[in-house]
Amino acid sequence: MNLERMMNTLGEFVETGRMSAHTKDELREIYGELKPAYEKQLQRDKSKEMGIQTHYNTSVEHIEKDATVCMNVFNSFAAKFGEVEDELKVLQAMQEDILHALEFLSDEEIDKPKLMDDLTVIRRQRRVAKDYLELSKPLHGIVTRYEGLKGDMKNAVNEIKKVKQYQSNRMYTPRKLTGLEEAFRKAEDKRDEK
């Protein structure tokens, strides 16, 4: 359920003061979605009270996403760099065409104001392309120097996914306090229901 729908459901209840069966079901769904975030917030607050660092809590959730972004950069960067280099050549040729038209054609044969406007657009876009190439040249050097990095990043992302899957299925088995086995079994069954 998205945030807008949650707000509308809560707003309907707040405004009317009545709760239909449908609204009650939706509130249960909202509660179910908000409860993990709330419990996580409580855990973070309790950790802070105890003096435990929590700055890495959110980054744990983003490791896979960040690694995927890095992988995509390495996989697409060389191609994009080449495309911009090719575009720069096209822009250079267009600029030369306009300059040669201004040089060799008479005023009656050309529309000077239009050519000047076109030249301005071309020069500005050419500057953007040159700036892009200049700024990205250090990264391009790394990407081309370490061709295997693309595969390594893909392997790292896949390994992160495996570890996350393992962590989500991990369950503790008591060694000495066997009286806790039933509680752990219930927790595992509850997790499997989700």
C-alpha positions as semicolon CSV with decimal commas, in nm:
position;residue;x (nm);y (nm);z (nm)
1;M;0,000;0,000;0,000
2;N;0,145;0,338;-0,090
3;L;0,168;0,635;0,143
4;E;-0,111;0,826;-0,033
5;R;-0,354;0,537;0,011
6;M;-0,253;0,504;0,377
7;M;-0,319;0,872;0,436
8;N;-0,655;0,856;0,258
9;T;-0,764;0,557;0,467
10;L;-0,655;0,720;0,792
11;G;-0,812;1,047;0,682
12;E;-1,143;0,876;0,607
13;F;-1,151;0,729;0,957
14;V;-1,047;1,056;1,123
15;E;-1,297;1,265;0,925
16;T;-1,603;1,042;0,958
17;G;-1,530;0,888;1,295
18;R;-1,681;0,567;1,160
19;M;-1,505;0,260;1,044
20;S;-1,641;0,032;0,775
21;A;-1,521;-0,327;0,746
22;H;-1,322;-0,219;0,440
23;T;-1,157;0,066;0,632
24;K;-1,080;-0,169;0,920
25;D;-0,909;-0,413;0,679
26;E;-0,710;-0,131;0,524
27;L;-0,606;-0,003;0,868
28;R;-0,485;-0,354;0,953
29;E;-0,279;-0,351;0,633
30;I;-0,138;-0,006;0,716
31;Y;-0,053;-0,124;1,067
32;G;0,121;-0,430;0,926
33;E;0,331;-0,217;0,693
34;L;0,417;0,047;0,951
35;K;0,493;-0,192;1,239
36;P;0,837;-0,310;1,111
37;A;0,950;0,050;1,057
38;Y;0,822;0,145;1,402
39;E;0,995;-0,150;1,568
40;K;1,314;-0,064;1,384
41;Q;1,290;0,295;1,510
42;L;1,237;0,170;1,866
43;Q;1,541;-0,057;1,834
44;R;1,753;0,232;1,703
45;D;1,636;0,462;1,984
46;K;1,709;0,197;2,248
47;S;2,054;0,137;2,094
48;K;2,131;0,508;2,107
49;E;2,023;0,523;2,472
50;M;2,271;0,244;2,541
51;G;2,548;0,431;2,360
52;I;2,558;0,189;2,065
53;Q;2,647;0,336;1,727
54;T;2,365;0,305;1,472
55;H;2,500;0,509;1,182
56;Y;2,545;0,197;0,968
57;N;2,188;0,068;1,014
58;T;2,050;0,233;0,702
59;S;2,357;0,161;0,492
60;V;2,310;-0,213;0,549
61;E;1,980;-0,189;0,364
62;H;2,139;-0,004;0,074
63;I;2,447;-0,219;0,015
64;E;2,285;-0,424;-0,261
65;K;2,137;-0,115;-0,426
66;D;2,467;0,076;-0,409
67;A;2,662;-0,221;-0,545
68;T;2,411;-0,255;-0,831
69;V;2,450;0,114;-0,914
70;C;2,829;0,071;-0,920
71;M;2,795;-0,235;-1,142
72;N;2,570;-0,045;-1,383
73;V;2,817;0,244;-1,397
74;F;3,102;0,011;-1,486
75;N;2,892;-0,179;-1,738
76;S;2,757;0,124;-1,922
77;F;3,026;0,385;-1,868
78;A;3,267;0,291;-2,148
79;A;2,984;0,281;-2,402
80;K;2,845;0,617;-2,288
81;F;3,192;0,772;-2,299
82;G;3,229;0,650;-2,659
83;E;2,885;0,787;-2,752
84;V;2,976;1,130;-2,617
85;E;3,307;1,122;-2,809
86;D;3,115;1,040;-3,129
87;E;2,861;1,316;-3,059
88;L;3,144;1,564;-3,007
89;K;3,276;1,476;-3,355
90;V;2,929;1,533;-3,503
91;L;2,896;1,868;-3,325
92;Q;3,242;1,969;-3,450
93;A;3,142;1,883;-3,808
94;M;2,815;2,078;-3,775
95;Q;3,005;2,378;-3,643
96;E;3,249;2,362;-3,934
97;D;2,960;2,340;-4,183
98;I;2,808;2,660;-4,043
99;L;3,142;2,841;-4,034
100;H;3,215;2,740;-4,394
101;A;2,866;2,851;-4,500
102;L;2,931;3,191;-4,343
103;E;3,272;3,206;-4,508
104;F;3,189;3,092;-4,860
105;L;2,820;3,170;-4,922
106;S;2,671;3,511;-4,986
107;D;2,422;3,675;-4,753
108;E;2,144;3,610;-5,004
109;E;2,214;3,236;-5,003
110;I;2,197;3,189;-4,626
111;D;1,982;3,292;-4,333
112;K;2,249;3,444;-4,108
113;P;2,034;3,489;-3,795
114;K;1,924;3,124;-3,809
115;L;2,279;3,004;-3,867
116;M;2,402;3,212;-3,575
117;D;2,129;3,070;-3,350
118;D;2,220;2,718;-3,465
119;L;2,588;2,787;-3,404
120;T;2,510;2,908;-3,051
121;V;2,315;2,588;-2,973
122;I;2,591;2,372;-3,122
123;R;2,868;2,552;-2,934
124;R;2,682;2,523;-2,602
125;Q;2,612;2,153;-2,651
126;R;2,971;2,101;-2,764
127;R;3,088;2,260;-2,438
128;V;2,863;2,027;-2,236
129;A;3,005;1,724;-2,422
130;K;3,364;1,841;-2,373
131;D;3,304;1,908;-2,004
132;Y;3,150;1,561;-1,964
133;L;3,450;1,397;-2,130
134;E;3,695;1,601;-1,926
135;L;3,522;1,524;-1,596
136;S;3,473;1,156;-1,667
137;K;3,817;1,087;-1,814
138;P;3,965;0,967;-1,480
139;L;3,679;0,719;-1,432
140;H;3,703;0,612;-1,796
141;G;4,071;0,536;-1,741
142;I;3,988;0,309;-1,449
143;V;3,705;0,132;-1,633
144;T;3,921;0,064;-1,939
145;R;4,231;-0,030;-1,737
146;Y;4,043;-0,284;-1,523
147;E;3,817;-0,464;-1,769
148;G;3,764;-0,745;-1,518
149;L;3,608;-0,499;-1,275
150;K;3,274;-0,526;-1,457
151;G;3,258;-0,899;-1,394
152;D;3,388;-0,859;-1,040
153;M;3,111;-0,608;-0,962
154;K;2,847;-0,841;-1,106
155;N;2,983;-1,128;-0,895
156;A;2,984;-0,903;-0,586
157;V;2,618;-0,804;-0,641
158;N;2,521;-1,171;-0,680
159;E;2,714;-1,262;-0,365
160;I;2,541;-0,981;-0,171
161;K;2,203;-1,119;-0,283
162;K;2,300;-1,468;-0,164
163;V;2,414;-1,335;0,175
164;K;2,091;-1,135;0,216
165;Q;1,889;-1,449;0,134
166;Y;2,094;-1,650;0,383
167;Q;2,051;-1,384;0,651
168;S;1,675;-1,366;0,597
169;N;1,644;-1,745;0,643
170;R;1,887;-1,773;0,934
171;M;1,745;-1,914;1,255
172;Y;1,912;-1,980;1,588
173;T;1,894;-2,318;1,760
174;P;1,940;-2,309;2,137
175;R;2,235;-2,512;2,265
176;K;2,175;-2,522;2,641
177;L;1,843;-2,352;2,709
178;T;1,632;-2,614;2,533
179;G;1,320;-2,467;2,687
180;L;1,350;-2,187;2,431
181;E;1,328;-2,426;2,134
182;E;0,950;-2,393;2,112
183;A;0,971;-2,011;2,109
184;F;1,231;-2,022;1,831
185;R;1,021;-2,272;1,634
186;K;0,716;-2,044;1,661
187;A;0,922;-1,746;1,548
188;E;1,046;-1,946;1,248
189;D;0,691;-2,054;1,158
190;K;0,575;-1,693;1,184
191;R;0,861;-1,580;0,957
192;D;0,778;-1,854;0,703
193;E;0,415;-1,732;0,689
194;K;0,535;-1,395;0,558
